[in-house]
mmCIF file of C-alpha atoms and ligand atoms in Angstrom:
data_model
loop_
_atom_site.group_PDB
_atom_site.id
_atom_site.type_symbol
_atom_site.label_atom_id
_atom_site.label_comp_id
_atom_site.label_asym_id
_atom_site.label_seq_id
_atom_site.Cartn_x
_atom_site.Cartn_y
_atom_site.Cartn_z
ATOM 1 C CA MET A 1 154.166 -45.134 131.028
ATOM 2 C CA LYS A 2 153.855 -42.471 128.358
ATOM 3 C CA PRO A 3 156.782 -40.001 128.517
ATOM 4 C CA ILE A 4 155.916 -36.941 130.614
ATOM 5 C CA HIS A 5 156.095 -33.491 129.044
ATOM 6 C CA MET A 6 155.662 -30.077 130.638
ATOM 7 C CA VAL A 7 153.063 -29.497 127.884
ATOM 8 C CA ASP A 8 152.026 -32.376 125.596
ATOM 9 C CA LEU A 9 150.852 -30.752 122.386
ATOM 10 C CA LYS A 10 151.390 -33.896 120.317
ATOM 11 C CA SER A 11 148.882 -36.024 122.256
ATOM 12 C CA GLN A 12 146.401 -33.151 122.157
ATOM 13 C CA TYR A 13 146.811 -32.811 118.381
ATOM 14 C CA ASP A 14 146.333 -36.566 117.886
ATOM 15 C CA LYS A 15 142.776 -36.232 119.245
ATOM 16 C CA ILE A 16 141.753 -33.431 116.871
ATOM 17 C CA GLN A 17 144.030 -34.299 113.958
ATOM 18 C CA ASN A 18 141.310 -34.737 111.321
ATOM 19 C CA GLU A 19 139.628 -31.432 112.098
ATOM 20 C CA ILE A 20 142.913 -29.544 112.292
ATOM 21 C CA ASP A 21 144.347 -31.052 109.113
ATOM 22 C CA THR A 22 141.174 -30.287 107.188
ATOM 23 C CA ALA A 23 141.057 -26.713 108.487
ATOM 24 C CA VAL A 24 144.724 -26.049 107.652
ATOM 25 C CA LEU A 25 144.501 -27.616 104.189
ATOM 26 C CA GLU A 26 141.461 -25.508 103.382
ATOM 27 C CA VAL A 27 143.429 -22.367 104.131
ATOM 28 C CA ILE A 28 146.401 -23.528 102.069
ATOM 29 C CA ARG A 29 144.137 -24.304 99.107
ATOM 30 C CA SER A 30 142.275 -21.002 99.462
ATOM 31 C CA THR A 31 145.590 -19.060 99.300
ATOM 32 C CA GLN A 32 143.986 -16.453 101.624
ATOM 33 C CA TYR A 33 146.937 -16.592 104.000
ATOM 34 C CA ILE A 34 146.456 -13.084 105.362
ATOM 35 C CA ASN A 35 143.055 -11.907 106.651
ATOM 36 C CA GLY A 36 141.256 -14.941 105.216
ATOM 37 C CA SER A 37 137.682 -15.707 106.247
ATOM 38 C CA GLU A 38 138.861 -17.950 109.138
ATOM 39 C CA VAL A 39 140.265 -14.875 110.905
ATOM 40 C CA LYS A 40 136.857 -13.151 110.913
ATOM 41 C CA LYS A 41 135.159 -16.388 111.895
ATOM 42 C CA PHE A 42 137.495 -16.988 114.836
ATOM 43 C CA GLN A 43 137.170 -13.371 115.902
ATOM 44 C CA ALA A 44 133.375 -13.712 116.028
ATOM 45 C CA ASP A 45 133.598 -17.071 117.834
ATOM 46 C CA LEU A 46 135.906 -15.610 120.473
ATOM 47 C CA GLU A 47 133.625 -12.579 120.912
ATOM 48 C CA ASP A 48 130.755 -15.002 121.613
ATOM 49 C CA TYR A 49 132.837 -17.107 123.968
ATOM 50 C CA LEU A 50 134.020 -14.121 125.968
ATOM 51 C CA GLY A 51 130.737 -12.225 125.796
ATOM 52 C CA ILE A 52 132.462 -9.110 124.527
ATOM 53 C CA LYS A 53 131.715 -6.751 121.639
ATOM 54 C CA HIS A 54 135.095 -6.532 119.961
ATOM 55 C CA VAL A 55 137.989 -8.941 119.537
ATOM 56 C CA ILE A 56 140.924 -7.692 117.494
ATOM 57 C CA PRO A 57 143.281 -10.541 116.554
ATOM 58 C CA CYS A 58 146.993 -9.694 116.371
ATOM 59 C CA GLY A 59 150.420 -11.250 116.017
ATOM 60 C CA ASN A 60 151.184 -12.277 119.612
ATOM 61 C CA GLY A 61 150.454 -11.453 123.240
ATOM 62 C CA THR A 62 153.322 -8.992 123.577
ATOM 63 C CA ASP A 63 152.015 -6.999 120.606
ATOM 64 C CA ALA A 64 148.540 -7.122 122.144
ATOM 65 C CA LEU A 65 149.813 -5.334 125.261
ATOM 66 C CA GLN A 66 151.792 -2.797 123.257
ATOM 67 C CA ILE A 67 148.898 -2.024 120.914
ATOM 68 C CA ALA A 68 146.517 -1.661 123.869
ATOM 69 C CA MET A 69 148.805 0.956 125.428
ATOM 70 C CA MET A 70 149.171 2.757 122.097
ATOM 71 C CA ALA A 71 145.402 2.863 121.576
ATOM 72 C CA LEU A 72 144.871 4.381 125.018
ATOM 73 C CA GLY A 73 147.128 7.234 123.978
ATOM 74 C CA LEU A 74 149.628 6.711 126.800
ATOM 75 C CA LYS A 75 152.560 9.107 126.465
ATOM 76 C CA PRO A 76 156.205 9.027 127.583
ATOM 77 C CA GLY A 77 156.388 9.852 131.280
ATOM 78 C CA ASP A 78 152.984 8.312 132.031
ATOM 79 C CA GLU A 79 153.163 5.764 134.804
ATOM 80 C CA VAL A 80 151.791 2.259 134.413
ATOM 81 C CA ILE A 81 151.457 0.048 137.480
ATOM 82 C CA THR A 82 152.107 -3.676 137.177
ATOM 83 C CA THR A 83 153.689 -6.466 139.208
ATOM 84 C CA SER A 84 157.298 -7.458 139.682
ATOM 85 C CA PHE A 85 156.319 -11.145 139.507
ATOM 86 C CA THR A 86 155.335 -11.700 135.870
ATOM 87 C CA PHE A 87 156.609 -12.695 132.456
ATOM 88 C CA VAL A 88 158.830 -9.961 131.059
ATOM 89 C CA ALA A 89 156.504 -8.957 128.198
ATOM 90 C CA THR A 90 154.240 -7.012 130.550
ATOM 91 C CA VAL A 91 157.021 -4.688 131.684
ATOM 92 C CA GLU A 92 158.887 -4.729 128.366
ATOM 93 C CA VAL A 93 156.156 -3.024 126.353
ATOM 94 C CA ILE A 94 155.679 -0.328 128.995
ATOM 95 C CA ALA A 95 159.404 0.472 128.786
ATOM 96 C CA LEU A 96 159.480 0.208 124.971
ATOM 97 C CA LEU A 97 156.795 2.884 124.653
ATOM 98 C CA GLY A 98 158.785 5.220 126.899
ATOM 99 C CA LEU A 99 156.220 4.873 129.673
ATOM 100 C CA THR A 100 157.369 4.398 133.249
ATOM 101 C CA PRO A 101 156.768 0.945 134.718
ATOM 102 C CA VAL A 102 155.798 1.278 138.381
ATOM 103 C CA LEU A 103 156.188 -2.103 140.024
ATOM 104 C CA VAL A 104 154.177 -3.400 142.959
ATOM 105 C CA ASP A 105 154.250 -6.642 144.900
ATOM 106 C CA VAL A 106 151.946 -9.643 144.564
ATOM 107 C CA LEU A 107 149.988 -11.634 147.127
ATOM 108 C CA PRO A 108 151.730 -14.786 148.360
ATOM 109 C CA ASP A 109 148.756 -17.130 147.981
ATOM 110 C CA THR A 110 147.470 -16.247 144.481
ATOM 111 C CA PHE A 111 150.658 -14.752 142.950
ATOM 112 C CA ASN A 112 148.463 -11.880 141.711
ATOM 113 C CA ILE A 113 148.704 -8.109 142.103
ATOM 114 C CA ASP A 114 148.141 -6.720 145.598
ATOM 115 C CA PRO A 115 145.435 -4.003 145.387
ATOM 116 C CA GLU A 116 146.701 -2.356 148.595
ATOM 117 C CA SER A 117 150.150 -1.888 147.046
ATOM 118 C CA VAL A 118 148.502 -0.457 143.930
ATOM 119 C CA LYS A 119 146.801 2.208 146.066
ATOM 120 C CA GLU A 120 150.138 3.212 147.558
ATOM 121 C CA ALA A 121 151.794 3.437 144.141
ATOM 122 C CA ILE A 122 149.335 5.957 142.649
ATOM 123 C CA THR A 123 150.805 9.366 141.727
ATOM 124 C CA PRO A 124 149.443 12.230 139.602
ATOM 125 C CA LYS A 125 151.276 10.627 136.643
ATOM 126 C CA THR A 126 149.575 7.234 136.961
ATOM 127 C CA LYS A 127 147.530 6.413 133.860
ATOM 128 C CA ALA A 128 146.954 2.670 133.896
ATOM 129 C CA ILE A 129 147.046 -0.533 135.940
ATOM 130 C CA VAL A 130 148.049 -3.815 134.322
ATOM 131 C CA PRO A 131 146.918 -6.760 136.447
ATOM 132 C CA VAL A 132 148.424 -10.041 135.228
ATOM 133 C CA HIS A 133 146.101 -13.007 135.764
ATOM 134 C CA LEU A 134 149.002 -15.261 136.603
ATOM 135 C CA PHE A 135 148.965 -19.045 136.196
ATOM 136 C CA GLY A 136 145.254 -19.150 135.261
ATOM 137 C CA GLN A 137 143.428 -17.256 137.979
ATOM 138 C CA CYS A 138 142.005 -13.702 137.874
ATOM 139 C CA SER A 139 143.484 -10.914 139.930
ATOM 140 C CA ASN A 140 141.065 -9.380 142.415
ATOM 141 C CA MET A 141 139.424 -6.926 140.020
ATOM 142 C CA GLU A 142 136.796 -5.176 142.149
ATOM 143 C CA PRO A 143 139.262 -3.253 144.340
ATOM 144 C CA LEU A 144 141.226 -2.388 141.191
ATOM 145 C CA ILE A 145 138.082 -1.079 139.498
ATOM 146 C CA ASP A 146 137.403 1.114 142.556
ATOM 147 C CA ILE A 147 140.943 2.507 142.448
ATOM 148 C CA ALA A 148 140.735 3.062 138.678
ATOM 149 C CA ASN A 149 137.393 4.872 138.967
ATOM 150 C CA LYS A 150 138.644 7.069 141.781
ATOM 151 C CA HIS A 151 141.810 8.125 139.940
ATOM 152 C CA ASN A 152 140.494 7.944 136.375
ATOM 153 C CA LEU A 153 142.827 5.138 135.278
ATOM 154 C CA PHE A 154 142.665 2.528 132.534
ATOM 155 C CA ILE A 155 142.868 -1.163 133.372
ATOM 156 C CA ILE A 156 144.655 -3.375 130.861
ATOM 157 C CA GLU A 157 144.276 -7.035 131.783
ATOM 158 C CA ASP A 158 147.226 -9.222 130.847
ATOM 159 C CA ASN A 159 145.134 -12.301 130.262
ATOM 160 C CA ALA A 160 147.783 -14.375 128.470
ATOM 161 C CA GLN A 161 147.496 -17.098 131.127
ATOM 162 C CA ALA A 162 143.833 -17.074 132.170
ATOM 163 C CA LEU A 163 141.742 -17.210 128.995
ATOM 164 C CA GLY A 164 138.514 -19.017 129.906
ATOM 165 C CA ALA A 165 138.641 -18.291 133.642
ATOM 166 C CA ASP A 166 135.604 -16.596 135.199
ATOM 167 C CA TYR A 167 135.872 -13.617 137.498
ATOM 168 C CA ILE A 168 133.253 -13.857 140.238
ATOM 169 C CA PHE A 169 131.946 -10.511 141.500
ATOM 170 C CA LYS A 170 130.900 -10.076 145.137
ATOM 171 C CA ASP A 171 127.248 -10.254 144.072
ATOM 172 C CA GLY A 172 127.897 -13.645 142.458
ATOM 173 C CA THR A 173 127.793 -12.553 138.807
ATOM 174 C CA LYS A 174 130.506 -13.944 136.581
ATOM 175 C CA GLN A 175 132.434 -12.423 133.728
ATOM 176 C CA LYS A 176 135.238 -13.876 131.615
ATOM 177 C CA ALA A 177 138.814 -12.962 132.514
ATOM 178 C CA GLY A 178 140.057 -10.169 130.285
ATOM 179 C CA THR A 179 136.627 -8.604 129.739
ATOM 180 C CA ILE A 180 136.424 -6.665 132.989
ATOM 181 C CA GLY A 181 138.942 -3.836 132.524
ATOM 182 C CA THR A 182 139.223 -1.282 129.722
ATOM 183 C CA ILE A 183 141.075 -3.712 127.456
ATOM 184 C CA GLY A 184 142.027 -7.374 127.710
ATOM 185 C CA CYS A 185 145.092 -8.870 126.040
ATOM 186 C CA THR A 186 145.826 -12.489 125.358
ATOM 187 C CA SER A 187 148.396 -14.760 123.752
ATOM 188 C CA PHE A 188 147.904 -17.868 121.634
ATOM 189 C CA PHE A 189 151.504 -19.024 122.077
ATOM 190 C CA PRO A 190 151.393 -22.838 121.628
ATOM 191 C CA SER A 191 151.696 -23.646 125.342
ATOM 192 C CA LYS A 192 148.988 -21.203 126.459
ATOM 193 C CA ASN A 193 145.546 -22.588 127.383
ATOM 194 C CA LEU A 194 144.257 -21.703 123.920
ATOM 195 C CA GLY A 195 147.401 -22.133 121.858
ATOM 196 C CA CYS A 196 147.882 -22.070 118.101
ATOM 197 C CA TYR A 197 150.714 -23.738 116.151
ATOM 198 C CA GLY A 198 152.908 -20.673 116.026
ATOM 199 C CA ASP A 199 152.464 -17.124 117.301
ATOM 200 C CA GLY A 200 149.151 -15.372 117.801
ATOM 201 C CA GLY A 201 147.356 -12.969 120.106
ATOM 202 C CA ALA A 202 144.227 -10.885 120.584
ATOM 203 C CA ILE A 203 143.006 -7.683 122.163
ATOM 204 C CA TYR A 204 139.423 -7.238 123.341
ATOM 205 C CA THR A 205 137.172 -4.458 124.521
ATOM 206 C CA ASP A 206 133.531 -3.430 124.805
ATOM 207 C CA ASP A 207 134.352 0.166 123.813
ATOM 208 C CA ASP A 208 133.426 0.871 120.165
ATOM 209 C CA GLU A 209 135.727 3.856 119.766
ATOM 210 C CA LEU A 210 138.689 2.046 121.291
ATOM 211 C CA ALA A 211 138.016 -0.962 119.057
ATOM 212 C CA GLN A 212 138.284 1.295 115.985
ATOM 213 C CA LYS A 213 141.648 2.596 117.195
ATOM 214 C CA LEU A 214 142.917 -0.906 117.940
ATOM 215 C CA LYS A 215 141.893 -2.103 114.454
ATOM 216 C CA MET A 216 143.664 0.840 112.913
ATOM 217 C CA ILE A 217 146.881 0.385 114.906
ATOM 218 C CA VAL A 218 147.271 -3.331 114.137
ATOM 219 C CA ASN A 219 147.101 -2.397 110.460
ATOM 220 C CA HIS A 220 149.700 0.376 110.071
ATOM 221 C CA GLY A 221 147.376 3.086 111.377
ATOM 222 C CA MET A 222 145.271 2.651 108.250
ATOM 223 C CA VAL A 223 141.516 2.830 107.703
ATOM 224 C CA VAL A 224 141.364 3.694 104.006
ATOM 225 C CA ARG A 225 144.073 1.805 102.140
ATOM 226 C CA TYR A 226 147.362 3.739 101.923
ATOM 227 C CA HIS A 227 145.992 6.560 104.068
ATOM 228 C CA HIS A 228 147.633 6.465 107.501
ATOM 229 C CA ASP A 229 145.849 8.343 110.279
ATOM 230 C CA SER A 230 148.076 7.267 113.155
ATOM 231 C CA ILE A 231 151.378 5.498 113.717
ATOM 232 C CA GLY A 232 150.620 1.828 113.770
ATOM 233 C CA VAL A 233 152.319 -1.536 113.588
ATOM 234 C CA ASN A 234 151.955 -4.657 111.496
ATOM 235 C CA SER A 235 150.498 -7.289 113.764
ATOM 236 C CA ARG A 236 148.216 -9.943 112.318
ATOM 237 C CA LEU A 237 146.937 -13.376 113.211
ATOM 238 C CA ASP A 238 147.742 -15.675 110.259
ATOM 239 C CA THR A 239 144.737 -17.321 108.621
ATOM 240 C CA ILE A 240 146.201 -20.783 109.249
ATOM 241 C CA GLN A 241 146.539 -19.995 112.963
ATOM 242 C CA ALA A 242 142.979 -18.646 113.087
ATOM 243 C CA ALA A 243 141.705 -21.876 111.497
ATOM 244 C CA ILE A 244 143.553 -23.937 114.133
ATOM 245 C CA LEU A 245 142.270 -21.716 116.944
ATOM 246 C CA GLY A 246 138.723 -22.057 115.629
ATOM 247 C CA VAL A 247 138.939 -25.831 116.155
ATOM 248 C CA LYS A 248 140.624 -25.538 119.534
ATOM 249 C CA LEU A 249 138.241 -22.884 120.901
ATOM 250 C CA ARG A 250 135.419 -25.440 120.640
ATOM 251 C CA ASN A 251 137.420 -27.638 123.031
ATOM 252 C CA LEU A 252 138.573 -24.908 125.409
ATOM 253 C CA ASN A 253 136.109 -25.647 128.209
ATOM 254 C CA ASP A 254 136.937 -29.355 128.039
ATOM 255 C CA TYR A 255 140.626 -28.504 128.110
ATOM 256 C CA ALA A 256 140.100 -26.416 131.250
ATOM 257 C CA ALA A 257 138.207 -29.311 132.832
ATOM 258 C CA SER A 258 141.100 -31.704 132.096
ATOM 259 C CA ARG A 259 143.578 -29.271 133.633
ATOM 260 C CA ARG A 260 141.378 -28.897 136.727
ATOM 261 C CA LYS A 261 141.135 -32.666 137.126
ATOM 262 C CA ALA A 262 144.905 -32.998 136.982
ATOM 263 C CA ALA A 263 145.255 -30.152 139.504
ATOM 264 C CA CYS A 264 142.847 -31.845 141.935
ATOM 265 C CA ARG A 265 144.799 -35.080 141.748
ATOM 266 C CA TYR A 266 148.025 -33.191 142.461
ATOM 267 C CA ASP A 267 146.279 -31.400 145.366
ATOM 268 C CA ARG A 268 145.138 -34.652 146.938
ATOM 269 C CA ALA A 269 148.584 -36.220 146.766
ATOM 270 C CA PHE A 270 150.204 -33.227 148.478
ATOM 271 C CA ALA A 271 147.338 -32.385 150.838
ATOM 272 C CA ASN A 272 148.977 -33.304 154.127
ATOM 273 C CA HIS A 273 152.562 -32.662 153.213
ATOM 274 C CA PRO A 274 154.268 -30.432 155.800
ATOM 275 C CA ARG A 275 156.431 -28.519 153.326
ATOM 276 C CA ILE A 276 154.372 -28.279 150.157
ATOM 277 C CA ASN A 277 151.952 -25.389 149.581
ATOM 278 C CA THR A 278 149.545 -26.289 146.799
ATOM 279 C CA PRO A 279 148.033 -23.496 144.665
ATOM 280 C CA ALA A 280 145.369 -21.471 146.490
ATOM 281 C CA ARG A 281 141.933 -21.048 144.904
ATOM 282 C CA SER A 282 140.631 -17.532 145.245
ATOM 283 C CA LYS A 283 137.002 -16.746 146.086
ATOM 284 C CA PHE A 284 136.652 -14.390 143.159
ATOM 285 C CA SER A 285 137.931 -16.519 140.302
ATOM 286 C CA THR A 286 137.724 -19.942 138.763
ATOM 287 C CA HIS A 287 141.110 -21.447 137.928
ATOM 288 C CA VAL A 288 142.095 -22.682 134.469
ATOM 289 C CA PHE A 289 145.543 -23.893 135.589
ATOM 290 C CA HIS A 290 147.793 -22.475 132.953
ATOM 291 C CA GLN A 291 150.406 -23.577 135.481
ATOM 292 C CA TYR A 292 150.199 -25.763 138.563
ATOM 293 C CA THR A 293 152.704 -24.059 140.824
ATOM 294 C CA LEU A 294 153.836 -25.279 144.218
ATOM 295 C CA ARG A 295 155.572 -23.229 146.879
ATOM 296 C CA ILE A 296 158.114 -25.155 148.911
ATOM 297 C CA GLU A 297 160.089 -23.321 151.597
ATOM 298 C CA GLY A 298 163.796 -23.986 151.750
ATOM 299 C CA ILE A 299 164.214 -25.951 148.520
ATOM 300 C CA ASP A 300 166.988 -25.649 145.992
ATOM 301 C CA GLN A 301 164.716 -25.351 142.952
ATOM 302 C CA PHE A 302 167.456 -26.078 140.444
ATOM 303 C CA ASP A 303 168.635 -29.191 142.275
ATOM 304 C CA MET A 304 165.045 -30.385 142.453
ATOM 305 C CA GLN A 305 164.623 -29.682 138.737
ATOM 306 C CA LYS A 306 167.782 -31.650 137.933
ATOM 307 C CA LYS A 307 166.929 -34.659 140.112
ATOM 308 C CA LEU A 308 163.345 -34.874 138.849
ATOM 309 C CA GLY A 309 164.639 -34.443 135.297
ATOM 310 C CA GLU A 310 166.772 -37.537 135.800
ATOM 311 C CA LYS A 311 163.548 -39.434 136.564
ATOM 312 C CA GLY A 312 161.887 -38.191 133.394
ATOM 313 C CA ILE A 313 159.862 -35.466 135.142
ATOM 314 C CA PRO A 314 160.236 -31.997 133.640
ATOM 315 C CA VAL A 315 159.450 -29.109 136.008
ATOM 316 C CA MET A 316 159.923 -25.366 135.485
ATOM 317 C CA ILE A 317 160.661 -22.350 137.626
ATOM 318 C CA TYR A 318 158.240 -19.543 136.752
ATOM 319 C CA TYR A 319 159.758 -17.058 137.489
ATOM 320 C CA PRO A 320 163.249 -17.221 138.959
ATOM 321 C CA VAL A 321 164.043 -13.471 138.880
ATOM 322 C CA PRO A 322 161.515 -10.716 139.696
ATOM 323 C CA MET A 323 161.382 -7.770 137.306
ATOM 324 C CA HIS A 324 163.072 -5.253 139.629
ATOM 325 C CA MET A 325 166.100 -7.556 139.817
ATOM 326 C CA GLN A 326 166.441 -8.062 136.051
ATOM 327 C CA LYS A 327 169.470 -6.432 134.456
ATOM 328 C CA ALA A 328 167.383 -4.755 131.765
ATOM 329 C CA TYR A 329 164.894 -3.272 134.222
ATOM 330 C CA GLN A 330 167.166 -2.158 137.021
ATOM 331 C CA ASP A 331 166.195 1.282 138.171
ATOM 332 C CA LYS A 332 167.453 3.491 140.952
ATOM 333 C CA ARG A 333 163.928 3.556 142.339
ATOM 334 C CA TYR A 334 164.208 -0.140 143.245
ATOM 335 C CA LYS A 335 166.559 -2.369 145.203
ATOM 336 C CA PRO A 336 166.555 -6.003 146.322
ATOM 337 C CA GLY A 337 164.187 -6.353 149.257
ATOM 338 C CA ASP A 338 161.624 -3.882 147.912
ATOM 339 C CA PHE A 339 159.164 -6.582 146.832
ATOM 340 C CA PRO A 340 159.574 -9.286 149.475
ATOM 341 C CA VAL A 341 156.719 -11.503 148.276
ATOM 342 C CA SER A 342 157.948 -11.562 144.665
ATOM 343 C CA GLU A 343 161.449 -12.310 145.878
ATOM 344 C CA MET A 344 160.251 -15.060 148.214
ATOM 345 C CA LEU A 345 158.183 -16.610 145.395
ATOM 346 C CA SER A 346 161.066 -16.506 142.943
ATOM 347 C CA LYS A 347 163.033 -18.702 145.347
ATOM 348 C CA THR A 348 160.264 -21.132 146.331
ATOM 349 C CA VAL A 349 158.031 -21.770 143.282
ATOM 350 C CA ILE A 350 158.117 -24.842 141.141
ATOM 351 C CA SER A 351 155.650 -25.550 138.319
ATOM 352 C CA LEU A 352 154.727 -29.154 137.563
ATOM 353 C CA PRO A 353 153.767 -30.659 134.205
ATOM 354 C CA MET A 354 150.313 -29.277 133.372
ATOM 355 C CA HIS A 355 148.375 -29.872 130.178
ATOM 356 C CA THR A 356 145.213 -31.441 128.847
ATOM 357 C CA GLU A 357 146.568 -34.967 128.365
ATOM 358 C CA LEU A 358 148.040 -35.938 131.755
ATOM 359 C CA ASN A 359 146.904 -39.365 132.959
ATOM 360 C CA HIS A 360 146.634 -40.762 136.482
ATOM 361 C CA GLU A 361 149.712 -42.954 136.107
ATOM 362 C CA GLN A 362 151.825 -39.954 135.121
ATOM 363 C CA ILE A 363 150.457 -37.719 137.882
ATOM 364 C CA ASP A 364 151.011 -40.391 140.539
ATOM 365 C CA TYR A 365 154.558 -40.987 139.311
ATOM 366 C CA ILE A 366 155.238 -37.232 139.517
ATOM 367 C CA THR A 367 153.777 -36.776 143.007
ATOM 368 C CA GLU A 368 155.472 -39.891 144.413
ATOM 369 C CA ASN A 369 158.852 -38.726 143.147
ATOM 370 C CA ILE A 370 158.406 -35.205 144.531
ATOM 371 C CA ILE A 371 157.445 -36.545 147.952
ATOM 372 C CA GLU A 372 160.412 -38.926 147.792
ATOM 373 C CA TYR A 373 162.761 -36.061 146.825
ATOM 374 C CA LEU A 374 161.623 -33.998 149.821
ATOM 375 C CA LYS A 375 162.265 -36.832 152.337
HETATM 376 C C1 PLP B 401 152.978 -15.424 127.222
HETATM 377 C C2 PLP B 401 152.771 -14.167 127.942
HETATM 378 C C3 PLP B 401 152.840 -12.920 127.287
HETATM 379 C C4 PLP B 401 153.312 -12.748 125.878
HETATM 380 O O1 PLP B 401 152.716 -13.499 124.902
HETATM 381 P P1 PLP B 401 153.493 -13.809 123.535
HETATM 382 O O2 PLP B 401 152.411 -14.312 122.652
HETATM 383 O O3 PLP B 401 154.531 -14.829 123.831
HETATM 384 O O4 PLP B 401 154.071 -12.544 123.037
HETATM 385 C C5 PLP B 401 152.548 -11.786 128.023
HETATM 386 N N1 PLP B 401 152.235 -11.840 129.324
HETATM 387 C C6 PLP B 401 152.190 -13.018 129.999
HETATM 388 C C7 PLP B 401 151.821 -13.014 131.437
HETATM 389 C C8 PLP B 401 152.466 -14.214 129.336
HETATM 390 O O5 PLP B 401 152.428 -15.361 130.011
#
């Protein structure tokens, strides 16, 4: 059996090696390492894929979130609502900008933000909601849109994990994850569903004026060279990374299909297991399985990780500590017990190997060993 990896980027590369090598060599020979033509080309391709007017490439997903909040003119003291069960970047940028992160709980089945808790967290200082489309499935956007309209709030979608997923509105229409709120943010970190071979990210919006601001901020607040109209940052997608992403974007739907197939095979193996909860599929989103995450009551996740590791099966715990219990984000407003679902999830989740190259033999070996471990 081929060795099992959490994410197998080598086997994926092997299948597109000629295209990737050619694309990278072209950039090297062109010497246009910054803002080369491949960046514009990828930007346009991603705009088409997402069905959105403006994509602004940037250095990584964390920058994307920070730049989005800067462009919306959020000011110290403004409150931004997000979840306690997420990757740290979401909360980090809010804190870095001097804004106040207001945490809310998630729903136990989808791991995504609970719109009812968002309602309760609104104050006169609330300026934005940041739903995180965790593990590859959209948050329930329609109730969030209603709340945002009622209170005049921005929605910034943290779409680092769900690029390519479709949100399904109640009337049946579909729209790509990240294109529903005011601004969408994504990451091209190598292990993400559309990953480059280093760091990369993008911000997207349909709003022309906002797009101008975003373009200016990523480039030192500059429109005319050496004239700086606002405080900006330096956050760019390298030309080499854009060339790689251009090749991989063409395969993104096939990649999602491979992930879904693997997920269905996992589902079937665990279907009647008394202790294993397989990932729920929500009515209002397709799933692109950035992660395939089980919930198992009463397990010692780290023991399970160690024992499976000894059998050559890597598994990960995303995420073991909710944000309100992190040292850096402790706040007198919060105490353990405040977000019971996030806390429960942090003790019961386990993410299995999930990538585009898993084969049946590997999946069956993984599921058999998990079932054996739980005996
Ligand atoms: C990966 C990730 C980010 C940050 O992306 P980077 O490119 O690593 O900076 C932000 N939010 C979530 C939910 C992520 O998974």
